[in-house]
Amino acid sequence: MYDQPLVPTCTSATANNDPVAQTNRALVIVDLQNDFCEGGSLGVDGGTEVARRVSDYMAEHGDEYDLIVASRDYHVEPGGHFSDMPDFQDSWPVHCVVGTTGAAFHPDFTVERLDDVFSKGAYSAAYSAFDAVDDDGCTLEQVLRERGIEAVDLVGLATDYCVRSTALDAVRAGFTARVLTDMAAGVKRDTTAAALDEMATAGVKLVG
């Protein structure tokens, strides 16, 4: 269902003209893909468990959100983002290439509950879900604003990279942001701790 790399210009998004719900909250699920879970080319320890926890959480709490969306790395030819000799800071092993199993969402992640999917990084590095677009070419920020969202809860992979970047961008864009830390996992302990500190300092609430 979510396998098209096309990103046409956003000419008409689905706006919600109903009265704004009391919560005005979205769940943003970051990059729960095979290549970022155990066995993938950039597997994060605990990634599979995060996928399961997120699916259980959606089943139990999904109706509390006005919008549930997911982001994904969806690379075609991202230039120097890929390297045979990666430094694991600015360059990485090949991962999440469109059309490969690694780019697919983890099988334990229940995608049926998603309202939209945002793809990023086709031809360049992209860490934040706010750099991504959906199949209509609309950005995450556009869709959140059209739906009257004021607050976002963030989960997914990895805490110290794409979750961090997405959370910081959410705050910069004026949204109230929370990271549900028991449904996220980081690459390294030290970089994850630094990312959590940075997010907290920026105004992101850490829950769990």
GROMACS .gro file of C-alpha atoms in nm:
model
  208
    1MET     CA    1   0.000   0.000   0.000
    2TYR     CA    2   0.271   0.245   0.097
    3ASP     CA    3   0.524   0.163  -0.173
    4GLN     CA    4   0.517   0.454  -0.414
    5PRO     CA    5   0.825   0.680  -0.435
    6LEU     CA    6   0.633   0.946  -0.625
    7VAL     CA    7   0.597   1.280  -0.447
    8PRO     CA    8   0.370   1.507  -0.655
    9THR     CA    9   0.320   1.870  -0.559
   10CYS     CA   10   0.073   1.919  -0.276
   11THR     CA   11  -0.221   2.086  -0.447
   12SER     CA   12  -0.510   1.972  -0.229
   13ALA     CA   13  -0.475   1.811   0.109
   14THR     CA   14  -0.760   1.674   0.316
   15ALA     CA   15  -0.852   1.945   0.562
   16ASN     CA   16  -1.058   1.879   0.871
   17ASN     CA   17  -1.317   2.157   0.900
   18ASP     CA   18  -1.495   2.003   1.196
   19PRO     CA   19  -1.464   2.167   1.537
   20VAL     CA   20  -1.122   2.098   1.682
   21ALA     CA   21  -1.120   1.802   1.919
   22GLN     CA   22  -1.022   1.867   2.275
   23THR     CA   23  -0.689   1.686   2.252
   24ASN     CA   24  -0.570   1.810   1.911
   25ARG     CA   25  -0.294   1.550   1.942
   26ALA     CA   26  -0.117   1.337   1.682
   27LEU     CA   27   0.092   1.025   1.722
   28VAL     CA   28   0.401   1.042   1.499
   29ILE     CA   29   0.576   0.708   1.454
   30VAL     CA   30   0.932   0.745   1.327
   31ASP     CA   31   1.101   0.496   1.093
   32LEU     CA   32   0.989   0.156   1.225
   33GLN     CA   33   1.150  -0.017   0.927
   34ASN     CA   34   1.325  -0.349   0.885
   35ASP     CA   35   1.669  -0.197   0.825
   36PHE     CA   36   1.650  -0.017   1.161
   37CYS     CA   37   1.548  -0.327   1.357
   38GLU     CA   38   1.756  -0.628   1.452
   39GLY     CA   39   1.896  -0.800   1.142
   40GLY     CA   40   1.875  -0.486   0.930
   41SER     CA   41   2.170  -0.300   0.783
   42LEU     CA   42   2.145  -0.039   1.061
   43GLY     CA   43   1.967  -0.246   1.322
   44VAL     CA   44   1.899  -0.091   1.661
   45ASP     CA   45   1.890  -0.318   1.965
   46GLY     CA   46   1.532  -0.321   2.085
   47GLY     CA   47   1.386  -0.211   1.751
   48THR     CA   48   1.160  -0.514   1.717
   49GLU     CA   49   1.031  -0.468   2.071
   50VAL     CA   50   0.957  -0.102   1.993
   51ALA     CA   51   0.752  -0.211   1.691
   52ARG     CA   52   0.549  -0.446   1.909
   53ARG     CA   53   0.498  -0.190   2.183
   54VAL     CA   54   0.386   0.076   1.936
   55SER     CA   55   0.133  -0.162   1.783
   56ASP     CA   56  -0.002  -0.257   2.126
   57TYR     CA   57  -0.017   0.111   2.220
   58MET     CA   58  -0.213   0.199   1.905
   59ALA     CA   59  -0.459  -0.081   1.975
   60GLU     CA   60  -0.516   0.044   2.329
   61HIS     CA   61  -0.483   0.422   2.287
   62GLY     CA   62  -0.521   0.493   1.915
   63ASP     CA   63  -0.869   0.640   1.956
   64GLU     CA   64  -0.724   0.908   2.185
   65TYR     CA   65  -0.544   1.066   1.888
   66ASP     CA   66  -0.687   1.287   1.616
   67LEU     CA   67  -0.423   1.166   1.372
   68ILE     CA   68  -0.176   0.875   1.356
   69VAL     CA   69   0.106   0.898   1.102
   70ALA     CA   70   0.439   0.734   1.032
   71SER     CA   71   0.760   0.844   0.867
   72ARG     CA   72   1.005   0.628   0.679
   73ASP     CA   73   1.348   0.658   0.524
   74TYR     CA   74   1.285   0.598   0.154
   75HIS     CA   75   1.612   0.632  -0.032
   76VAL     CA   76   1.663   0.623  -0.407
   77GLU     CA   77   2.008   0.779  -0.452
   78PRO     CA   78   2.095   0.991  -0.147
   79GLY     CA   79   2.452   1.069  -0.254
   80GLY     CA   80   2.707   1.088   0.025
   81HIS     CA   81   2.455   0.968   0.282
   82PHE     CA   82   2.559   0.617   0.171
   83SER     CA   83   2.920   0.505   0.192
   84ASP     CA   84   3.127   0.187   0.169
   85MET     CA   85   3.336   0.339   0.451
   86PRO     CA   86   3.072   0.513   0.665
   87ASP     CA   87   3.161   0.735   0.957
   88PHE     CA   88   2.823   0.669   1.122
   89GLN     CA   89   2.771   1.041   1.169
   90ASP     CA   90   2.719   1.186   0.823
   91SER     CA   91   2.754   0.870   0.615
   92TRP     CA   92   2.601   0.527   0.664
   93PRO     CA   93   2.583   0.181   0.509
   94VAL     CA   94   2.318   0.139   0.241
   95HIS     CA   95   1.974   0.121   0.404
   96CYS     CA   96   1.601   0.166   0.338
   97VAL     CA   97   1.631   0.168  -0.041
   98VAL     CA   98   1.296   0.194  -0.218
   99GLY     CA   99   1.175  -0.148  -0.331
  100THR     CA  100   1.383  -0.347  -0.083
  101THR     CA  101   1.272  -0.547   0.219
  102GLY     CA  102   1.482  -0.320   0.439
  103ALA     CA  103   1.269  -0.017   0.350
  104ALA     CA  104   0.945  -0.194   0.448
  105PHE     CA  105   0.782  -0.133   0.783
  106HIS     CA  106   0.859  -0.399   1.042
  107PRO     CA  107   0.601  -0.681   1.025
  108ASP     CA  108   0.515  -0.634   1.394
  109PHE     CA  109   0.416  -0.273   1.326
  110THR     CA  110   0.041  -0.251   1.259
  111VAL     CA  111   0.020  -0.010   0.966
  112GLU     CA  112  -0.358  -0.047   0.929
  113ARG     CA  113  -0.408   0.215   1.198
  114LEU     CA  114  -0.211   0.479   1.008
  115ASP     CA  115  -0.385   0.782   0.861
  116ASP     CA  116  -0.085   0.885   0.650
  117VAL     CA  117   0.275   0.792   0.569
  118PHE     CA  118   0.556   1.041   0.504
  119SER     CA  119   0.867   0.944   0.306
  120LYS     CA  120   1.203   1.119   0.332
  121GLY     CA  121   1.552   1.113   0.190
  122ALA     CA  122   1.498   1.003  -0.169
  123TYR     CA  123   1.796   1.199  -0.302
  124SER     CA  124   1.962   1.339   0.011
  125ALA     CA  125   2.008   1.271   0.379
  126ALA     CA  126   1.693   1.336   0.583
  127TYR     CA  127   1.652   1.263   0.953
  128SER     CA  128   1.342   1.455   1.059
  129ALA     CA  129   0.990   1.350   0.969
  130PHE     CA  130   0.932   1.720   0.904
  131ASP     CA  131   1.155   1.678   0.597
  132ALA     CA  132   0.922   1.410   0.461
  133VAL     CA  133   0.620   1.423   0.229
  134ASP     CA  134   0.320   1.197   0.182
  135ASP     CA  135   0.195   1.054  -0.149
  136ASP     CA  136   0.018   1.384  -0.223
  137GLY     CA  137   0.342   1.578  -0.179
  138CYS     CA  138   0.225   1.734   0.148
  139THR     CA  139   0.467   1.783   0.435
  140LEU     CA  140   0.404   1.659   0.785
  141GLU     CA  141   0.368   2.016   0.910
  142GLN     CA  142   0.107   2.096   0.645
  143VAL     CA  143  -0.103   1.793   0.738
  144LEU     CA  144  -0.075   1.858   1.111
  145ARG     CA  145  -0.190   2.218   1.069
  146GLU     CA  146  -0.473   2.125   0.833
  147ARG     CA  147  -0.601   1.881   1.096
  148GLY     CA  148  -0.578   2.138   1.374
  149ILE     CA  149  -0.307   1.947   1.559
  150GLU     CA  150  -0.131   2.136   1.836
  151ALA     CA  151   0.059   1.857   2.014
  152VAL     CA  152   0.251   1.553   1.896
  153ASP     CA  153   0.361   1.235   2.069
  154LEU     CA  154   0.672   1.078   1.916
  155VAL     CA  155   0.785   0.715   1.918
  156GLY     CA  156   1.012   0.502   1.703
  157LEU     CA  157   1.373   0.478   1.585
  158ALA     CA  158   1.624   0.592   1.659
  159THR     CA  159   1.608   0.809   1.970
  160ASP     CA  160   1.945   0.971   1.904
  161TYR     CA  161   1.890   1.045   1.536
  162CYS     CA  162   1.552   1.059   1.362
  163VAL     CA  163   1.335   1.077   1.675
  164ARG     CA  164   1.560   1.353   1.809
  165SER     CA  165   1.552   1.550   1.483
  166THR     CA  166   1.175   1.516   1.451
  167ALA     CA  167   1.112   1.622   1.811
  168LEU     CA  168   1.334   1.929   1.781
  169ASP     CA  169   1.169   2.030   1.454
  170ALA     CA  170   0.825   1.987   1.611
  171VAL     CA  171   0.915   2.233   1.886
  172ARG     CA  172   1.068   2.478   1.637
  173ALA     CA  173   0.745   2.463   1.437
  174GLY     CA  174   0.544   2.557   1.747
  175PHE     CA  175   0.396   2.219   1.841
  176THR     CA  176   0.394   2.080   2.193
  177ALA     CA  177   0.607   1.767   2.173
  178ARG     CA  178   0.645   1.459   2.389
  179VAL     CA  179   0.870   1.157   2.334
  180LEU     CA  180   0.728   0.835   2.479
  181THR     CA  181   1.068   0.693   2.566
  182ASP     CA  182   0.958   0.335   2.638
  183MET     CA  183   0.851   0.314   2.272
  184ALA     CA  184   1.180   0.441   2.132
  185ALA     CA  185   1.531   0.296   2.114
  186GLY     CA  186   1.868   0.454   2.048
  187VAL     CA  187   2.181   0.350   1.862
  188LYS     CA  188   2.430   0.415   2.144
  189ARG     CA  189   2.388   0.483   2.515
  190ASP     CA  190   2.597   0.802   2.518
  191THR     CA  191   2.443   0.959   2.209
  192THR     CA  192   2.095   0.865   2.330
  193ALA     CA  193   2.157   1.028   2.667
  194ALA     CA  194   2.286   1.342   2.493
  195ALA     CA  195   1.984   1.347   2.263
  196LEU     CA  196   1.742   1.316   2.555
  197ASP     CA  197   1.916   1.604   2.731
  198GLU     CA  198   1.904   1.817   2.416
  199MET     CA  199   1.537   1.747   2.360
  200ALA     CA  200   1.448   1.824   2.721
  201THR     CA  201   1.641   2.151   2.708
  202ALA     CA  202   1.453   2.245   2.390
  203GLY     CA  203   1.118   2.192   2.562
  204VAL     CA  204   1.035   1.837   2.458
  205LYS     CA  205   0.865   1.644   2.738
  206LEU     CA  206   1.010   1.299   2.800
  207VAL     CA  207   0.749   1.047   2.919
  208GLY     CA  208   0.826   0.697   3.040
   0.00000   0.00000   0.00000
